[in-house]
Coordinates of C-alpha atoms (C1' of nucleotides) in Angstrom, one line a residue:
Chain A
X1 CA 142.6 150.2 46.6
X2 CA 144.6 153.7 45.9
X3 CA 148.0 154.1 48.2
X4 CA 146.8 158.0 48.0
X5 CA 145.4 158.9 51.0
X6 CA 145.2 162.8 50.0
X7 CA 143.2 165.1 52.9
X8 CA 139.9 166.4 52.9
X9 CA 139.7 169.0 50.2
X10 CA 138.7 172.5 50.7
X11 CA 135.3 172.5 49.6
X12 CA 134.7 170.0 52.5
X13 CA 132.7 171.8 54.6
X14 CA 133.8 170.9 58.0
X15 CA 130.9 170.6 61.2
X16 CA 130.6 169.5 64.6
X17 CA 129.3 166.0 64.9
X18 CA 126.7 165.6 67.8
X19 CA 125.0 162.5 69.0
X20 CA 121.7 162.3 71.1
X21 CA 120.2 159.8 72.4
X22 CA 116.3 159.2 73.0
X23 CA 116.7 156.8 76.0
X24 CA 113.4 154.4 77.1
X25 CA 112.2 152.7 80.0
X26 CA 109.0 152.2 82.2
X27 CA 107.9 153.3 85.1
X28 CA 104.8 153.2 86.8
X29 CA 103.2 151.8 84.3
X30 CA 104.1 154.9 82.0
X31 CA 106.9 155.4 79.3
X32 CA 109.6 157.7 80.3
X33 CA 112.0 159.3 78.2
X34 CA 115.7 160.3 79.9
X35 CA 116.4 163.6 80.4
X36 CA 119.2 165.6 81.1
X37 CA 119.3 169.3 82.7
X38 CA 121.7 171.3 81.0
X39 CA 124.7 173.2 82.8
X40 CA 125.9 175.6 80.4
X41 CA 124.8 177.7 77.4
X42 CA 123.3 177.5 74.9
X43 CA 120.2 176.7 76.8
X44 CA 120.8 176.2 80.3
X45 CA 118.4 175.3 82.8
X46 CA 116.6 173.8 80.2
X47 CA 116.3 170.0 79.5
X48 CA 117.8 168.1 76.8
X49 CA 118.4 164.8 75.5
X50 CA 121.6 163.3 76.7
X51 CA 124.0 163.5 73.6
X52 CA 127.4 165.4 72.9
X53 CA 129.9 166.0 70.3
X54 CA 131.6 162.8 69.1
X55 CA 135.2 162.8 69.7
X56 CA 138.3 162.3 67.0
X57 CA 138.3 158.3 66.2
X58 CA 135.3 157.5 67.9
X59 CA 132.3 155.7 66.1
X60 CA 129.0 157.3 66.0
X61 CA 127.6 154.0 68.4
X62 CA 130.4 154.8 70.8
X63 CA 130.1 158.4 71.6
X64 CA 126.2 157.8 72.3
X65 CA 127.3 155.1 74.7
X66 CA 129.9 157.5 76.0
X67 CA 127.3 160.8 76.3
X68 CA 124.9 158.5 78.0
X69 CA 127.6 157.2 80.6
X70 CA 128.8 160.1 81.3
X71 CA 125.7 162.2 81.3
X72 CA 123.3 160.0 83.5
X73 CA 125.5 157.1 84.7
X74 CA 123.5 154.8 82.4
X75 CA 125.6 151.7 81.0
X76 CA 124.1 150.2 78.1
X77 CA 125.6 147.6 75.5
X78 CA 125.5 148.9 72.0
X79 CA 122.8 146.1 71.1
X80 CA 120.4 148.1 72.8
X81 CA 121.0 151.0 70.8
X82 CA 120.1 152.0 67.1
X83 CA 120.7 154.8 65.3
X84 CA 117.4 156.5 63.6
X85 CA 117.8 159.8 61.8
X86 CA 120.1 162.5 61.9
X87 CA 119.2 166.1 62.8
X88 CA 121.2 169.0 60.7
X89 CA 119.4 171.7 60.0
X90 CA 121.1 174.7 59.7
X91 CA 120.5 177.0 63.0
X92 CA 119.5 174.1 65.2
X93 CA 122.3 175.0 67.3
X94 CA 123.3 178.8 67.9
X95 CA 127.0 178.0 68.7
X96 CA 127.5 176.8 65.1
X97 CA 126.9 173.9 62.3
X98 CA 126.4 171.1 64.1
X99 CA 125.0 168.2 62.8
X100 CA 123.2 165.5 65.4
X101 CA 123.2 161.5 64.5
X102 CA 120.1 160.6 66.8
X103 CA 119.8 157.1 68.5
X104 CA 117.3 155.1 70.1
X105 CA 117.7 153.4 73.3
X106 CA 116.0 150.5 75.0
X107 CA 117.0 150.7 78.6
X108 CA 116.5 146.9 80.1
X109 CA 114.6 146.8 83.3
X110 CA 115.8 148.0 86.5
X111 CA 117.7 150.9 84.9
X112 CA 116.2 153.6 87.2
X113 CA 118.6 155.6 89.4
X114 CA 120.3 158.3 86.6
X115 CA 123.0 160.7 88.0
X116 CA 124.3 163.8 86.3
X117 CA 127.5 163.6 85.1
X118 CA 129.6 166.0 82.8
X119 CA 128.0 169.5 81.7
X120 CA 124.8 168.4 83.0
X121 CA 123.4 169.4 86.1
X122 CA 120.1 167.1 86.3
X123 CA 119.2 163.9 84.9
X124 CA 115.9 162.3 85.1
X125 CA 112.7 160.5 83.9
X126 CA 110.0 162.1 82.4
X127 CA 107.3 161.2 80.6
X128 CA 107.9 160.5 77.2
X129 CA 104.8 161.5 76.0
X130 CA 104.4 164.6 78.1
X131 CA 108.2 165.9 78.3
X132 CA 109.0 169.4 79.9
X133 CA 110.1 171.8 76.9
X134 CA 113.2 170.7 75.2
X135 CA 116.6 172.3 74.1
X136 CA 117.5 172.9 70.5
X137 CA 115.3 170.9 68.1
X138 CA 115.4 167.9 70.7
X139 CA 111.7 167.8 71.0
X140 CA 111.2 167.3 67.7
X141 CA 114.0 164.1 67.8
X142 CA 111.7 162.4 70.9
X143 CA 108.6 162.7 68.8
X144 CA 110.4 160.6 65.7
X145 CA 112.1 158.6 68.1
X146 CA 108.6 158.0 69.6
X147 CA 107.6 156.8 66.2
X148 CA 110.0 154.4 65.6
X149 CA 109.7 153.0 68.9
X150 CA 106.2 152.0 67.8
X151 CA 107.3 150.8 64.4
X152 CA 110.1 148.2 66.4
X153 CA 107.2 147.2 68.8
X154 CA 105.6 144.9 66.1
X155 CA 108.9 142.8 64.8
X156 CA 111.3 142.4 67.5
X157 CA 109.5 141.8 71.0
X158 CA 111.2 145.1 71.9
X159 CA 108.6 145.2 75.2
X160 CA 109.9 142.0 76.7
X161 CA 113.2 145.0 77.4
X162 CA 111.3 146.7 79.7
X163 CA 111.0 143.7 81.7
X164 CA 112.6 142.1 84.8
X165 CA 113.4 137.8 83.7
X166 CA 109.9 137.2 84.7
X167 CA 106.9 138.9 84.2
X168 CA 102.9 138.3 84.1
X169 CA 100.7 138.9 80.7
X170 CA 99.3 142.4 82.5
X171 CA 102.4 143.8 83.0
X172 CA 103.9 143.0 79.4
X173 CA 100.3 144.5 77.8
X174 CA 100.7 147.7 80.0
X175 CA 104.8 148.2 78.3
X176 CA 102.7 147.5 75.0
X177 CA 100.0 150.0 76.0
X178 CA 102.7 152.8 77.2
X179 CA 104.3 152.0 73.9
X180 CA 101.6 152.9 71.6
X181 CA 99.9 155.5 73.9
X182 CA 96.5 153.5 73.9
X183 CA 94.6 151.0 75.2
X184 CA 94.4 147.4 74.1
X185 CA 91.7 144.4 74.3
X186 CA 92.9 142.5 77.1
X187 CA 92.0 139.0 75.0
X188 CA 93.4 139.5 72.2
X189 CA 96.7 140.6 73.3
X190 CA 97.2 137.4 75.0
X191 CA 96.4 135.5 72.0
X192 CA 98.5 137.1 69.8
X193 CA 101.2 137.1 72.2
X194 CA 100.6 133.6 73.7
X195 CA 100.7 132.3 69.9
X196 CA 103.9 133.8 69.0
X197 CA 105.1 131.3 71.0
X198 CA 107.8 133.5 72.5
X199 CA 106.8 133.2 76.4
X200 CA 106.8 130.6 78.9
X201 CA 104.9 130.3 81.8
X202 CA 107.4 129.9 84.6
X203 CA 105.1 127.9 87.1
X204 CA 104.8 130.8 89.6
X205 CA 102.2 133.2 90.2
X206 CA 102.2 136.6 91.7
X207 CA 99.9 138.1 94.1
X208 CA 98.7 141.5 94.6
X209 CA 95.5 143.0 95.0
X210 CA 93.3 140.8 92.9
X211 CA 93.5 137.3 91.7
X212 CA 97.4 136.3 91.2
X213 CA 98.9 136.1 87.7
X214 CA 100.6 133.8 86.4
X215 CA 104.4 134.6 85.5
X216 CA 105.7 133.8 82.8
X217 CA 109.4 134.3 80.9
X218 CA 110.6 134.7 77.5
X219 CA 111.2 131.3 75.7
X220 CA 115.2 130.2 75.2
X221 CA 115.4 130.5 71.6
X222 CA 114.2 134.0 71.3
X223 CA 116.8 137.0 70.5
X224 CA 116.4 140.2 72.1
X225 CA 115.0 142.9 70.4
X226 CA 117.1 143.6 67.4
X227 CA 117.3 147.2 67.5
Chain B
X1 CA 116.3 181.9 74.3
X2 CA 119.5 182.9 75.1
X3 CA 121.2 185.8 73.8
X4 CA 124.4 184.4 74.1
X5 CA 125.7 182.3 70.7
X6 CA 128.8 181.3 71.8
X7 CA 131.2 179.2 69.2
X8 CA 131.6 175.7 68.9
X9 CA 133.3 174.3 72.0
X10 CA 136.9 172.8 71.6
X11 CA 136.1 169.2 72.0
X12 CA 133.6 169.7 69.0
X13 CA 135.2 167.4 66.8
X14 CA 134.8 168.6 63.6
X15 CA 134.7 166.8 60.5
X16 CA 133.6 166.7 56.5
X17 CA 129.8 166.6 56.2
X18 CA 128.7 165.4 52.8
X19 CA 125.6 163.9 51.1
X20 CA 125.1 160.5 48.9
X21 CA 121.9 160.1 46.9
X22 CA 120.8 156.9 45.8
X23 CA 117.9 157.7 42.8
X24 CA 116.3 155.1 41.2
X25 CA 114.3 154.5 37.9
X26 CA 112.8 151.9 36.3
X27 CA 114.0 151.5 32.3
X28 CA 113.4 147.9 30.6
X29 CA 111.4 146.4 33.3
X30 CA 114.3 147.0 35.8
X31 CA 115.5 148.8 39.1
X32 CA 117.9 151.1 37.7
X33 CA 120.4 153.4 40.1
X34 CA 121.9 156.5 39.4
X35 CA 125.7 156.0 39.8
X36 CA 128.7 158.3 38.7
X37 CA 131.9 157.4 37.6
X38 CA 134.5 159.6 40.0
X39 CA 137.0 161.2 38.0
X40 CA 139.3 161.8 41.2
X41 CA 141.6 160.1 43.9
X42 CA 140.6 158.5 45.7
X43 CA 139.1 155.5 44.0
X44 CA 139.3 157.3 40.2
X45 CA 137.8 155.8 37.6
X46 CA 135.3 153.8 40.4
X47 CA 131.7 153.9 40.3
X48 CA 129.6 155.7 43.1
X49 CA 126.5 156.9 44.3
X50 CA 126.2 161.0 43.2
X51 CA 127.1 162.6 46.1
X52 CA 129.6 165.5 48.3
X53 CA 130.2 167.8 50.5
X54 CA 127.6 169.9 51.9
X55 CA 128.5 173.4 51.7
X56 CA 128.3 175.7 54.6
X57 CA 124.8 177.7 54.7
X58 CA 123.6 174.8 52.9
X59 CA 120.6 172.4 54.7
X60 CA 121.1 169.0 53.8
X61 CA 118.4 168.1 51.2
X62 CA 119.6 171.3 49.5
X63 CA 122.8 169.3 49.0
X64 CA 121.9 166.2 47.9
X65 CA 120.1 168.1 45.3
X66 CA 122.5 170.2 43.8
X67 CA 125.0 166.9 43.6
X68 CA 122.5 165.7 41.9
X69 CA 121.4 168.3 39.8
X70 CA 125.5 169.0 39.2
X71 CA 126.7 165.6 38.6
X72 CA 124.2 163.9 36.4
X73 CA 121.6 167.0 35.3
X74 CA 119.1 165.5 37.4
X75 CA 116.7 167.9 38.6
X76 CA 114.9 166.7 41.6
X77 CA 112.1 168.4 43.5
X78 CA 112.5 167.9 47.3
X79 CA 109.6 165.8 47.8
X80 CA 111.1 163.0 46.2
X81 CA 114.1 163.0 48.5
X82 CA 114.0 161.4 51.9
X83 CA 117.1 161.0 53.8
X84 CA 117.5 157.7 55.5
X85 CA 120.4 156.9 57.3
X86 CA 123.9 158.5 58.0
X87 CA 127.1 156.5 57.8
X88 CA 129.9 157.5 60.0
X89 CA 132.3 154.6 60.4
X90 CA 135.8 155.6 61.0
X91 CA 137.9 154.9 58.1
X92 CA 135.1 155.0 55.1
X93 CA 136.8 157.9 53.5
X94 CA 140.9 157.5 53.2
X95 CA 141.0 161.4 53.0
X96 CA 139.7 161.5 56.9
X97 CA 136.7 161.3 58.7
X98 CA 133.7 162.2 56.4
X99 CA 130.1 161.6 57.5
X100 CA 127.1 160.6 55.1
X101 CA 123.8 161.2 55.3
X102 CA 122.5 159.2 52.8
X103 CA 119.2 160.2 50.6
X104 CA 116.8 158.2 48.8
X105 CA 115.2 159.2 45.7
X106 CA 112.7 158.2 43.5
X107 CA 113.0 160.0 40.4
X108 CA 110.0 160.5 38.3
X109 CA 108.9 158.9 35.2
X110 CA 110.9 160.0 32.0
X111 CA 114.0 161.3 33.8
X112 CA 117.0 158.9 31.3
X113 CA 119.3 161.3 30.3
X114 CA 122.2 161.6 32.3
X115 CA 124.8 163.6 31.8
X116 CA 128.2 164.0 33.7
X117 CA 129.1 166.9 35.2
X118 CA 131.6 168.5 37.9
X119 CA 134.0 165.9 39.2
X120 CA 132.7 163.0 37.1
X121 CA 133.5 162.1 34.9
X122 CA 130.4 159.1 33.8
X123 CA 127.3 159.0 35.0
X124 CA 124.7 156.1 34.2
X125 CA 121.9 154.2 34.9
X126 CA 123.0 150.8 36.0
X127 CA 121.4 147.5 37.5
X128 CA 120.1 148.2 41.2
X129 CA 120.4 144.8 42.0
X130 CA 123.6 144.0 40.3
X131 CA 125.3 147.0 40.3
X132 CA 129.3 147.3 39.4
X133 CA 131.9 147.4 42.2
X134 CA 131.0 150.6 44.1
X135 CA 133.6 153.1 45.8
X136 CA 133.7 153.7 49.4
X137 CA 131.3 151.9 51.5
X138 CA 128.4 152.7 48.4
X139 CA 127.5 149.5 48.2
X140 CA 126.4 149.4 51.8
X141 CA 124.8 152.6 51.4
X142 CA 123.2 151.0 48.4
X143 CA 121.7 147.9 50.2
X144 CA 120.0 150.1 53.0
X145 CA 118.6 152.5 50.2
X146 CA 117.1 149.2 48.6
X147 CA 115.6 147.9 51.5
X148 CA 114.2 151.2 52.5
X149 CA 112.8 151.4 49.2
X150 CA 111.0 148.2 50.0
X151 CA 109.5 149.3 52.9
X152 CA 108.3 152.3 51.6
X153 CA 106.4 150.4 48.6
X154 CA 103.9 149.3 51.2
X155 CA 102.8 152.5 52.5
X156 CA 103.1 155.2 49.8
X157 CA 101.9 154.2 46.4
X158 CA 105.9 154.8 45.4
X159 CA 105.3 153.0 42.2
X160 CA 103.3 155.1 40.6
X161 CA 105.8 157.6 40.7
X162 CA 108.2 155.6 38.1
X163 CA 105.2 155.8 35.8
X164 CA 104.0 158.0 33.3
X165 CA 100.1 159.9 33.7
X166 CA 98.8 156.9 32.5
X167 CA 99.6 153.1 32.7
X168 CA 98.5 149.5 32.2
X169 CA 98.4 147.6 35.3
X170 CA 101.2 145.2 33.8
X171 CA 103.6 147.8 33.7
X172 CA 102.5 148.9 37.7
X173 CA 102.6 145.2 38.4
X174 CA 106.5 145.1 36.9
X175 CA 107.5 148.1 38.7
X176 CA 106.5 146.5 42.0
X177 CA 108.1 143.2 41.0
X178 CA 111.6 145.1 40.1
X179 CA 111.8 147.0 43.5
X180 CA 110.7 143.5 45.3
X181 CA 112.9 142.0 42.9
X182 CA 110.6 139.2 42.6
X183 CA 107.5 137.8 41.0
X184 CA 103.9 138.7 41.7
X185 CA 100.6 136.9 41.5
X186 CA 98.3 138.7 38.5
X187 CA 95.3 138.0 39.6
X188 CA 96.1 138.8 43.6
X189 CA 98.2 142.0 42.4
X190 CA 95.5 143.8 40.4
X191 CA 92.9 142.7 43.0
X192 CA 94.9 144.6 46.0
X193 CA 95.7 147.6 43.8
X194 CA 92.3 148.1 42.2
X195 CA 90.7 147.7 45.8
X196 CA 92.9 150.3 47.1
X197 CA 91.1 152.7 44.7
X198 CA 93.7 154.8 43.9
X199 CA 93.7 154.1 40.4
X200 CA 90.7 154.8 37.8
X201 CA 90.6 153.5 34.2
X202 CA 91.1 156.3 31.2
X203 CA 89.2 154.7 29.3
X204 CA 92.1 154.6 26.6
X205 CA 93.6 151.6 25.7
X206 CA 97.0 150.8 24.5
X207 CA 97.9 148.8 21.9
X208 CA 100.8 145.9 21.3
X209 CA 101.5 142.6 21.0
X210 CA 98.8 141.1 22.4
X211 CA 95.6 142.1 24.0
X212 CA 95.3 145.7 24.4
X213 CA 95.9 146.7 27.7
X214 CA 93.4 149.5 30.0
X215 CA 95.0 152.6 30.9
X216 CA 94.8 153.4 34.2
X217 CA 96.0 157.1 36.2
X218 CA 96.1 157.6 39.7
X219 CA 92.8 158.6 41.0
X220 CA 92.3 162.7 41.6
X221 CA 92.9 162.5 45.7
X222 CA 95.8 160.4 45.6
X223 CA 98.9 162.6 47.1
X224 CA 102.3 161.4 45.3
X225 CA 104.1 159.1 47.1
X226 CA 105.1 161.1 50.7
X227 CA 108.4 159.8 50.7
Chain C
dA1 C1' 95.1 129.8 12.9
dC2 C1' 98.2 131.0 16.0
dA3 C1' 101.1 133.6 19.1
dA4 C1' 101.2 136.8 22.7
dA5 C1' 99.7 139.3 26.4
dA6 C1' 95.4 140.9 29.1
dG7 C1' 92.0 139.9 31.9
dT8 C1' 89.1 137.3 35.3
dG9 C1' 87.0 134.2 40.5
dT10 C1' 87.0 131.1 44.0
dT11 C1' 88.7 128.9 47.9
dG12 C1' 91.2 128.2 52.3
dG13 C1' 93.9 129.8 55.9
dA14 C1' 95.7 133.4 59.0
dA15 C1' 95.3 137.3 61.6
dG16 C1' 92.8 140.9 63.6
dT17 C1' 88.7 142.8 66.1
dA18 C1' 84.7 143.1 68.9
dC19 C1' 82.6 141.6 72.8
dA20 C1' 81.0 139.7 78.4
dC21 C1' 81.4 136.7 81.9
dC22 C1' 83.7 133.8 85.5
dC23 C1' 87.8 133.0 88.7
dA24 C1' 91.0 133.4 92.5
dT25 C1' 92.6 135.9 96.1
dG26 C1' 93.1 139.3 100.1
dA27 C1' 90.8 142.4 103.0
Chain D
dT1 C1' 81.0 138.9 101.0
dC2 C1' 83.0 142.0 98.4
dA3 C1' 86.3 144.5 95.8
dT4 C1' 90.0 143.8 92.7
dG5 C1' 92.4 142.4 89.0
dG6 C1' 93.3 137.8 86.3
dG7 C1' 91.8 134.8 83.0
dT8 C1' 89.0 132.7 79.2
dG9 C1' 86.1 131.7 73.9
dT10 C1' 83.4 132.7 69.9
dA11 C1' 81.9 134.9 65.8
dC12 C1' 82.9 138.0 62.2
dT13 C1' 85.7 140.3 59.0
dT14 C1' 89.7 141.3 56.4
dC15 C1' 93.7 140.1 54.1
dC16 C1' 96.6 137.3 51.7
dA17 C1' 98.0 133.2 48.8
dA18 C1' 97.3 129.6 45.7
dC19 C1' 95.6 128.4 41.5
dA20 C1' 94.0 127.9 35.4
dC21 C1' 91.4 129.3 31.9
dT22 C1' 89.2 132.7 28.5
dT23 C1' 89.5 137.0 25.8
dT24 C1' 91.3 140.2 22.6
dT25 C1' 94.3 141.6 19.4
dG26 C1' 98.2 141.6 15.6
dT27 C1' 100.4 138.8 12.2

DNA sequence: ACAAAAGTGTTGGAAGTACACCCATGA
DNA sequence: TCATGGGTGTACTTCCAACACTTTTGT
């Protein structure tokens, strides 16, 4: 280790360092991406990711935490959060260089009611797959964010997340469905997912319209959904 | 779209936006990485991954590039550079806070020499799997580009691009079995590849110790590796 | 002839896909 | 009784993993 801690030298071409965060959850049987409405230029009026410039000694995981706090009044733990690419090209923002580290987010169940907070004037769900038009280059940050939501759904059991404690097998395939934007053979999806061995049926059933399913929960051993 | 291109707000925290490249070759039947010896504080004399500050009107490929291109004389075409993660802890750099977007980068067949060049003052193939002590948080940086590297050897035919035109499928078979960094089946390997029909045979052989071995090149259709 | 590397097939298990009918309940 | 959604099994295919001997060449 050098004692020398000399500064940044000139050539160091100094930026503003954004986060955004592509925040998920389901509702209505659909998968819906959080949204903010923005209050002040550049593009106001128009919806954006939540996300905001990381302050001075604050980690990259933080200030997405932060932005999404502050912005929609969502709390998340930093487990549920991963980061995924980062966003610089030049004249993505017309205020300057600014370069965005984009996250992922897996909101657990019963993360609904959003307020706007901060700059924002708005905060809602939308549809992920079907969002209004975005701010800045933030459409194209859902779409990859979209895609490596689908790449996570096949390790970690990232759908059992979207999920009160228990559930029924209908309710898990229809996260799984939202996920990949298409349908799946009932059958076979409760093989596979039966045989992973991860679930446990809880004993109780739940009635609705049709014949009542049986509920099950996710097994002790198993993590959550590395992110 | 807004008229208005106001500056950077002041809570824009603005720091030192660089670049870090990790290419890799195959020479002797191993996973070698590109690494420079730094020729300044801090960590002098320290190896590292080829890499600095992005300069302003500069996109971020361009800069891993030039790095490149100005540290070791390697000349890289963009395709073969795919950035994969950005580090951004507080307290990687001692000089302040400096955020990496680290690159991967495959470089093609027949790229050895190295030559050092702007503030190195080495630069060498070495070991991807047991690589020296590495400045900064490198070897981090290093791990992740391995893994990705991994991944990617499933999808894209990656391997082929750390061959010459033509091949034997021994020498494919060792280039999978150096970025896996473990042994293959024969039989099973050239099974799978020849099924994927990617590959047709010259008709040439080559000659060595023992049996002469078919020559192989990638089959007209095949795009190089999408990385 | 021998050393050295190339080349070749079969079998078993695991995982995925396609596909159609019966069951339990509430209205 | 009927409408609604829950629940079940089989056959086929594909993919992967394990495994050992023969062939061709140069020396």
């Amino acid at each position: 280790m050098n004692r020398a801690a000399p500064s940044l030298p000139a050539q160091a071409t100094q930026v503003g360092l954004a986060v955004d965060v592509a925040a998920f959850a389901m509702h209505g049987g659909e998968l819906q991406v959080l949204l903010v409405e923005r209050g002040e230029l550049p593009h106001a009026r128009d919806w954006a990711l939540p996300g905001g410039f990381v302050q001075p000694g604050e980690e990259l995981h933080e200030a997405a935490l932060r932005e999404l706090r502050t912005e929609t009044s969502v709390d998340l733990e930093p487990r549920h959060l991963e980061q995924f690419y980062t966003f610089g090209a030049l004249g993505r923002d017309p205020r300057g260089r600014v370069v965005s580290v984009a996250h992922l987010a897996v909101l657990p169940h019963g993360t609904v009611r959003v307020t706007a907070g901060g700059h924002t004037v708005g905060a809602a769900w939308q549809r992920a797959h079907h969002p209004p038009r975005l701010a800045f280059d933030h459409q194209a940050i859902l779409d990859r964010a979209l895609g490596r939501l689908q790449l996570r759904l096949e390790y970690a059991n990232l759908a059992l997340e979207f999920l009160p404690d228990t559930f029924t097998l209908p309710e898990l395939q229809t996260v799984h469905e939202a996920i990949l934007n298409r349908k799946l053979d009932k059958r076979n999806f409760r093989k596979r997912l039966l045989a992973q061995g991860n679930l446990v049926p809880s004993g109780e059933r739940r009635s609705g319209v049709g014949r009542p399913a049986q509920l099950y929960r996710r097994a002790k051993n198993v993590r959550s959904a590395a992110l």
